[in-house]
Coordinates of C-alpha atoms and ligand atoms in Angstrom, one line a residue:
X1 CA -9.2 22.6 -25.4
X2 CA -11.5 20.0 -24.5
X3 CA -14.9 21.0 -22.8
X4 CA -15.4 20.1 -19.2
X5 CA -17.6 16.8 -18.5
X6 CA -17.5 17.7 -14.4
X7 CA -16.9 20.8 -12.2
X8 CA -16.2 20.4 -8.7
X9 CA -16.7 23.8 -6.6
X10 CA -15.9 24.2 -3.3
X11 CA -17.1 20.6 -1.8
X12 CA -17.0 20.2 1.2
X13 CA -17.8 16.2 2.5
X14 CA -18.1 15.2 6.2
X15 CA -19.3 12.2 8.3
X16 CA -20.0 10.9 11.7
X17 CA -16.7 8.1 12.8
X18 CA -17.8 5.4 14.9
X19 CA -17.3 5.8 18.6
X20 CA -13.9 5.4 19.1
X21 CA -12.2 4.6 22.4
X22 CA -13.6 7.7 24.3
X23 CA -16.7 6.3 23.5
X24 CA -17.8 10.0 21.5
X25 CA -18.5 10.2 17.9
X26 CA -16.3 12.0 15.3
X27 CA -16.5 14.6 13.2
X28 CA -14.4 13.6 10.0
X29 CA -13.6 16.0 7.6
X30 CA -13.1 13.7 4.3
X31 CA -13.5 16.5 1.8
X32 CA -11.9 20.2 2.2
X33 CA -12.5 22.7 -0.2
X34 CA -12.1 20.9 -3.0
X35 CA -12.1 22.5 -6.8
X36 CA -11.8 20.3 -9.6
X37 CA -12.7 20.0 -13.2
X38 CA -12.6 17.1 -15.6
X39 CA -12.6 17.0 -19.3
X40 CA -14.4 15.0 -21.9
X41 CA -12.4 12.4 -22.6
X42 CA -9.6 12.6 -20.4
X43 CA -8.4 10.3 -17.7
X44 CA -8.0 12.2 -14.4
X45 CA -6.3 10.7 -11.7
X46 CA -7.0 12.0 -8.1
X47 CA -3.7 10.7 -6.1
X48 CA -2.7 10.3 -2.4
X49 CA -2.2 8.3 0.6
X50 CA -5.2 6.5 2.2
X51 CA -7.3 7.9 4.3
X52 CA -6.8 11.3 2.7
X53 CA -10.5 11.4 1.1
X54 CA -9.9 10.7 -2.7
X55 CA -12.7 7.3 -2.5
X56 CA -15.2 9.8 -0.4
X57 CA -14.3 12.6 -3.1
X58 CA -15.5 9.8 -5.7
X59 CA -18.7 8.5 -4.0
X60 CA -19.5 12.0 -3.7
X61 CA -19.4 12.9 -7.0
X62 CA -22.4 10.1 -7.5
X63 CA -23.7 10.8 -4.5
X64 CA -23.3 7.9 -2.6
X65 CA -21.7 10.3 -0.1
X66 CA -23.4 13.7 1.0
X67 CA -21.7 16.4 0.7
X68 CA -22.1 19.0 3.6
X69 CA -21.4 22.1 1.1
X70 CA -20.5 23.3 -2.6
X71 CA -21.5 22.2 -6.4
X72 CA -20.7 19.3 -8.7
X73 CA -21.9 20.1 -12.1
X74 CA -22.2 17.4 -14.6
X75 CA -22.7 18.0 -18.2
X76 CA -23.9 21.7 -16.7
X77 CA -26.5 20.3 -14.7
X78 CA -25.6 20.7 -10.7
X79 CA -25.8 16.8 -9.2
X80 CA -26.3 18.2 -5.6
X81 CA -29.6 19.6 -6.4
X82 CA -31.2 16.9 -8.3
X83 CA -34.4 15.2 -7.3
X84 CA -34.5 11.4 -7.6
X85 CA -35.6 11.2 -10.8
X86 CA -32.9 13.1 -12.3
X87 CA -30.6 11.4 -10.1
X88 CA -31.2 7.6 -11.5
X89 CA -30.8 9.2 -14.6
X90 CA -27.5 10.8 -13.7
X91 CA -26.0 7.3 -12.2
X92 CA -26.7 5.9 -16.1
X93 CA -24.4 8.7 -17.4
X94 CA -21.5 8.1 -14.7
X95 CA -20.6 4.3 -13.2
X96 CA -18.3 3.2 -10.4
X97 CA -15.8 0.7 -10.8
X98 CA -14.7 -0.8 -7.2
X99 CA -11.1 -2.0 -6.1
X100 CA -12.5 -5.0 -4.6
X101 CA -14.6 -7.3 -7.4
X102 CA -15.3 -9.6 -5.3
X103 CA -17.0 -7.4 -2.9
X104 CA -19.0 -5.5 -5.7
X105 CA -20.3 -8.5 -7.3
X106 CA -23.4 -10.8 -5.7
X107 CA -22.4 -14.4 -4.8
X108 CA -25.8 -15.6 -5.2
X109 CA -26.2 -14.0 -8.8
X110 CA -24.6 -15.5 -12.2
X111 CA -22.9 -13.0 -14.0
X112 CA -25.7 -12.9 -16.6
X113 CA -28.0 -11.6 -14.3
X114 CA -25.4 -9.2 -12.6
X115 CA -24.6 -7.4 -16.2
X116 CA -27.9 -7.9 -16.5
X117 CA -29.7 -5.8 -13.3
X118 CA -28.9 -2.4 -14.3
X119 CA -30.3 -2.8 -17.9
X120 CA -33.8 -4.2 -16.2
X121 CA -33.9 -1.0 -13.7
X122 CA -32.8 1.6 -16.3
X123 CA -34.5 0.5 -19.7
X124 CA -37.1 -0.9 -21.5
X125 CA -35.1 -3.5 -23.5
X126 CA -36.5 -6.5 -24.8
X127 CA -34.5 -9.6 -23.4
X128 CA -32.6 -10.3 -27.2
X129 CA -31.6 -6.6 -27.0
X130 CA -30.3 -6.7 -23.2
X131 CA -28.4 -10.2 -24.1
X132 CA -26.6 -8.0 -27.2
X133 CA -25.6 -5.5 -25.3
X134 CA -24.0 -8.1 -22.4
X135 CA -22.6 -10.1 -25.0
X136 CA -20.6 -7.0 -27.0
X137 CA -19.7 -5.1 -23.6
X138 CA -18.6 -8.7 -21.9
X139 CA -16.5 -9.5 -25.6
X140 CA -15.0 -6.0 -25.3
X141 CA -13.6 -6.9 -21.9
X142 CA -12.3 -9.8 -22.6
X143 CA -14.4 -12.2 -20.9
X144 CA -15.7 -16.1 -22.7
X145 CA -19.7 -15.4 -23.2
X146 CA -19.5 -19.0 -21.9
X147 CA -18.7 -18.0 -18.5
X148 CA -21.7 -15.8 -18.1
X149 CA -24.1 -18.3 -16.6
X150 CA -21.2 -19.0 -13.7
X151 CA -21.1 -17.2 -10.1
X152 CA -18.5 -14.8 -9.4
X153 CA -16.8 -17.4 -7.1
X154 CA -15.7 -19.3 -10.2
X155 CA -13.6 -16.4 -11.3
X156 CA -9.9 -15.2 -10.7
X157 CA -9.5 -11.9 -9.6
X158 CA -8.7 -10.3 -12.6
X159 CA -11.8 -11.8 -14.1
X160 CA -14.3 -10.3 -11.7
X161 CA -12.6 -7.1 -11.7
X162 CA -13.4 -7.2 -16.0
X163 CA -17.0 -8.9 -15.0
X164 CA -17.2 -5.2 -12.7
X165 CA -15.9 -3.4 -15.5
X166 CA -18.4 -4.6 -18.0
X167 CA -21.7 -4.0 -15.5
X168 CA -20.2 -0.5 -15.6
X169 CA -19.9 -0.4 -19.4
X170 CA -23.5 -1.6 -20.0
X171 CA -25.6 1.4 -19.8
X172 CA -23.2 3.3 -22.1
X173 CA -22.2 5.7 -19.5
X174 CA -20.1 9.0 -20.3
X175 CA -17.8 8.8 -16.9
X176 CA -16.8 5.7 -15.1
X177 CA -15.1 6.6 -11.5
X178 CA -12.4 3.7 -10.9
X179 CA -11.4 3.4 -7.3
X180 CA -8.0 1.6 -7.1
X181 CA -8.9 -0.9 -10.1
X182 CA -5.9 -2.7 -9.5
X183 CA -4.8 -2.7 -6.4
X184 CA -6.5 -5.5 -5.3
X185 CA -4.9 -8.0 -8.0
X186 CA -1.9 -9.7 -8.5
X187 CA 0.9 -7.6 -10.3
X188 CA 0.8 -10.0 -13.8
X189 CA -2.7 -8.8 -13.7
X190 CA -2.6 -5.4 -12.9
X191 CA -1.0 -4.8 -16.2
X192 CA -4.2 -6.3 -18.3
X193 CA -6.7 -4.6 -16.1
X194 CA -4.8 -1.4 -17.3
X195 CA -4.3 -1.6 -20.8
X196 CA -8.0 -2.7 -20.4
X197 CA -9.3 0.6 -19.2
X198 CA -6.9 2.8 -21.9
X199 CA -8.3 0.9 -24.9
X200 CA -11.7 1.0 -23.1
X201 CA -11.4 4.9 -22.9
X202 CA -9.9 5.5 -26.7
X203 CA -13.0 2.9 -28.1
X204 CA -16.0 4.2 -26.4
X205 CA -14.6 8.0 -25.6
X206 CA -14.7 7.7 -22.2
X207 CA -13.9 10.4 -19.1
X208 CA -12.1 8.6 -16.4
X209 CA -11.4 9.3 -12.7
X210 CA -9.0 7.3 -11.5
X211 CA -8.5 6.9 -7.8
X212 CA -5.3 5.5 -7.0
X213 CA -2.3 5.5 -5.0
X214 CA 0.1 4.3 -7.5
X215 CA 1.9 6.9 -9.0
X216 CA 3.3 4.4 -11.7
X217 CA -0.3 3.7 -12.9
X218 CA -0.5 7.5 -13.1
X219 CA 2.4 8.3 -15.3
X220 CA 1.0 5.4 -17.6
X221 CA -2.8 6.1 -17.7
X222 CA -3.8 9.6 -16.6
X223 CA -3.9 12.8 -19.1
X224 CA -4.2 14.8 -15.9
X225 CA -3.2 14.3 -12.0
X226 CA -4.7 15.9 -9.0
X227 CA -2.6 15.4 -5.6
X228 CA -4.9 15.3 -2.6
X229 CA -3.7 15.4 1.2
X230 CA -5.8 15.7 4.1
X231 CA -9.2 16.6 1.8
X232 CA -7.3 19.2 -0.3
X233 CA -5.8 19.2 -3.6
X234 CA -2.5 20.8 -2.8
X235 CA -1.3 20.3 -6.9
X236 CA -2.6 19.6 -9.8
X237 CA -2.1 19.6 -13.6
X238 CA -0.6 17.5 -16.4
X239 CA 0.7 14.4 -16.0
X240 CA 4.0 15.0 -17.5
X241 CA 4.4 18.4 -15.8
X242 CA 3.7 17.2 -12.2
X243 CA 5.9 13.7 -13.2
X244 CA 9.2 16.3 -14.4
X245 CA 8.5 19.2 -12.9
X246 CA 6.5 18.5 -8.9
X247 CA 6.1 21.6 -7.2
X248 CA 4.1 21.0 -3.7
X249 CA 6.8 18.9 -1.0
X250 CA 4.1 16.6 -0.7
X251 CA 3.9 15.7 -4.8
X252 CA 7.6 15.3 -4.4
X253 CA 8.0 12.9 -1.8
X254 CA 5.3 10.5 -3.4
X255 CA 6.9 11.1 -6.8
X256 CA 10.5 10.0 -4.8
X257 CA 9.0 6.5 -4.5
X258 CA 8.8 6.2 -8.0
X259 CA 12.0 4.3 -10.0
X260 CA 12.3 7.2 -13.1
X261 CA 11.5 6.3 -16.6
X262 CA 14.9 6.5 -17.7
X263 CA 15.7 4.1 -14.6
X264 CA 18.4 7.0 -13.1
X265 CA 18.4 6.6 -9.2
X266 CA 16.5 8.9 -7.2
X267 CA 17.0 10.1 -3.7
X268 CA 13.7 9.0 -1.7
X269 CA 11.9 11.3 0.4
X270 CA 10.5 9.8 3.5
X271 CA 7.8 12.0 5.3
X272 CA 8.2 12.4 9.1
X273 CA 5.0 10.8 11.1
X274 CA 1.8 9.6 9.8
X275 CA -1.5 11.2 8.2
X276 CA -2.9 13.4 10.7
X277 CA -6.7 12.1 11.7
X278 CA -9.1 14.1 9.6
X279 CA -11.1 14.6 12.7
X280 CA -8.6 16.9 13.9
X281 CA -6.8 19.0 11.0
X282 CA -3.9 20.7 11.4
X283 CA -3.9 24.6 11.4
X284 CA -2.4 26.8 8.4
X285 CA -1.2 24.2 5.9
X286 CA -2.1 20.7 6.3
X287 CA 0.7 19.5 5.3
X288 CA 3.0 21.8 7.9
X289 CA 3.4 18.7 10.8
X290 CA 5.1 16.8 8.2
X291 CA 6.7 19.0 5.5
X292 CA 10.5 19.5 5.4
X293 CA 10.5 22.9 4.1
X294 CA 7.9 24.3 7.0
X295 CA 8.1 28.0 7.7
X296 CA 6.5 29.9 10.1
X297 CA 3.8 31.1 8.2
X298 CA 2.7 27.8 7.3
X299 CA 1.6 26.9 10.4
X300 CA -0.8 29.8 11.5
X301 CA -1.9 30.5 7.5
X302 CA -3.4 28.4 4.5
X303 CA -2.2 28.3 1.1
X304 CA -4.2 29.8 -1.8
X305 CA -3.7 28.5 -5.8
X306 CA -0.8 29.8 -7.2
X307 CA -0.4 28.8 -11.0
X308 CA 2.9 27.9 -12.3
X309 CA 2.0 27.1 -15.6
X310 CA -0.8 26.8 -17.8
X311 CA -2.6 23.9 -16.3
X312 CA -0.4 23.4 -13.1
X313 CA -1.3 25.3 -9.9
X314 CA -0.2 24.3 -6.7
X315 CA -0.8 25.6 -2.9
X316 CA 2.3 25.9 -1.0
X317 CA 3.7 29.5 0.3
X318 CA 7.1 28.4 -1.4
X319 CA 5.3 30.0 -4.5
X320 CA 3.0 32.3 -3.4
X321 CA 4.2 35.9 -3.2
X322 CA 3.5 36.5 0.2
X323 CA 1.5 39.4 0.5
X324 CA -1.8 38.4 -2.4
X325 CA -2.9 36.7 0.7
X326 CA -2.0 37.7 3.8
Ligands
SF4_1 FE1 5.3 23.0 3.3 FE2 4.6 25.5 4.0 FE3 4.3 24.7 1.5 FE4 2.7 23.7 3.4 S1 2.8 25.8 2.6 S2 3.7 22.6 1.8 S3 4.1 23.6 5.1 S4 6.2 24.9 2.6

């Protein structure tokens, strides 16, 4: 088995909301509890509707977000209790990718000087050295070393998102967190950008986190899934396990929107309500205002980790045996 790249213990991330109509602030509880490892090499995906804390989980784990409580450990080393030094050094080792290039690149900067910046602020590169670099990372991603000297303006969307790509790829980082690479372009795109990031991961050995709501880009990219609702990961394991075999009711009702590979019809689960407002989480489960399968329990008790298989554990009480808890 391949050795762990992250670990993810316990986190815990919450914020202040704006003031909202009753004119008071917040308390929003983005990130509940949350265990997670990633591997070397592998491509997680951290799956679920928005607005149930997989972008803050990212941002956390490169601490653009504070976390209130618990331990990320990268490559050992614990990322919540590093100074600022160690930090920069950190954010050379593990980039972001955006879902909105346009919004992640500078207007005012040519795209030289953007692929350029974080090689000035995190090296001592001679100018030839930094230009070989931009050149091999921007030919790896597909993009006409011509175009460098243009603004982002001048670019389609799927250009910009490789142009955001690349400014990750230039400090030769270890893990690149994606947040919804694709969403934001148009489908004949969408299929580029992600045969992009595969090849991307098998040439330089990347680790991936992939935040997404697409379960289709899922089943195509990710080694690994973890199903998030409400700041929990209520499933998680194998792609192809989850994909045949989804335990939680939540897993299955996203999984219903998906056409099969085989293209056999499948009966669509549609949840009751919305996504409760992580300022004010339900009690027991999370999931208990909206599952179909609610019991009694669920709604006074929470779930622990029950493991169905080697590398699939979920948290419902329809596979817990009741009293290891209770
Ligand atoms: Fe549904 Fe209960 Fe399982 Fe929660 S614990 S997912 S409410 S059956």
């Amino acid at each position: 088995m391949r050795e762990n790249l992250l670990e993810i213990k316990n986190l815990y991330v919450e914020y202040k909301s704006d003031k909202g109509i009753t004119g008071e602030k917040q308390v929003i509880h983005a990130v509940n509890g949350v265990d997670l490892t990633v591997r070397k090499g592998e491509i997680l995906a951290i799956a679920g509707e928005s607005g149930c804390g997989k972008s803050t989980l990212a941002k956390s784990i490169i601490r653009l977000e504070p976390a209130k409580c618990g331990q990320i450990f990268f490559n050992g080393k614990n990322v919540l209790e590093m100074n600022k030094f160690e930090l920069k050094n950190y954010r050379k080792h593990a980039q972001m990718v955006f879902q909105n290039p346009y919004a992640s690149l500078n207007p005012k900067m040519r795209i030289i000087d953007t692929l350029k910046e974080p090689l000035k602020i995190n090296t001592n590169l001679s100018e030839i050295e930094m230009l070989n670099i931009i050149k091999e990372k921007s030919e790896k991603v597909g993009l006409d070393i011509e175009c460098l000297k243009l603004y982002p303006h001048e670019f389609s969307g799927g250009q910009r998102q490789r142009i955001a790509i690349a400014r990750a790829l230039v400090l030769n980082p270890d893990l690149i967190l994606a947040d919804e690479p694709v969403s934001a372009l148009d489908v004949s795109i969408q299929a580029q950008i992600i045969n992009l990031l595969r090849e991307l991961k098998n040439d330089y050995k990347l680790t991936f986190i992939l935040i997404t709501h697409d379960m289709s880009v899922i089943r195509y990219l990710a080694d690994r899934v973890a199903i998030m609702y409400l700041g929990e990961i209520v499933e998680f394991g194998k792609t192809s396990q989850i994909f045949i075999n989804p335990k939680h009711p939540y897993t299955k009702a996203l999984l219903s929107a998906v056409p099969k590979i085989d293209g056999s019809p499948q009966e669509r689960i549609i949840l009751e309500g919305d996504l409760p407002s992580p300022s004010n989480l339900p009690s027991g489960c999370k999931f208990h205002t909206r599952c179909p399968n609610c019991m009694d329990i669920c709604t006074k008790c929470s779930p622990g980790e029950t493991q169905i298989f080697e590398d699939h554990v979920v948290k419902c009480f329809l596979y817990m045996r009741l009293n290891t808890r209770l």
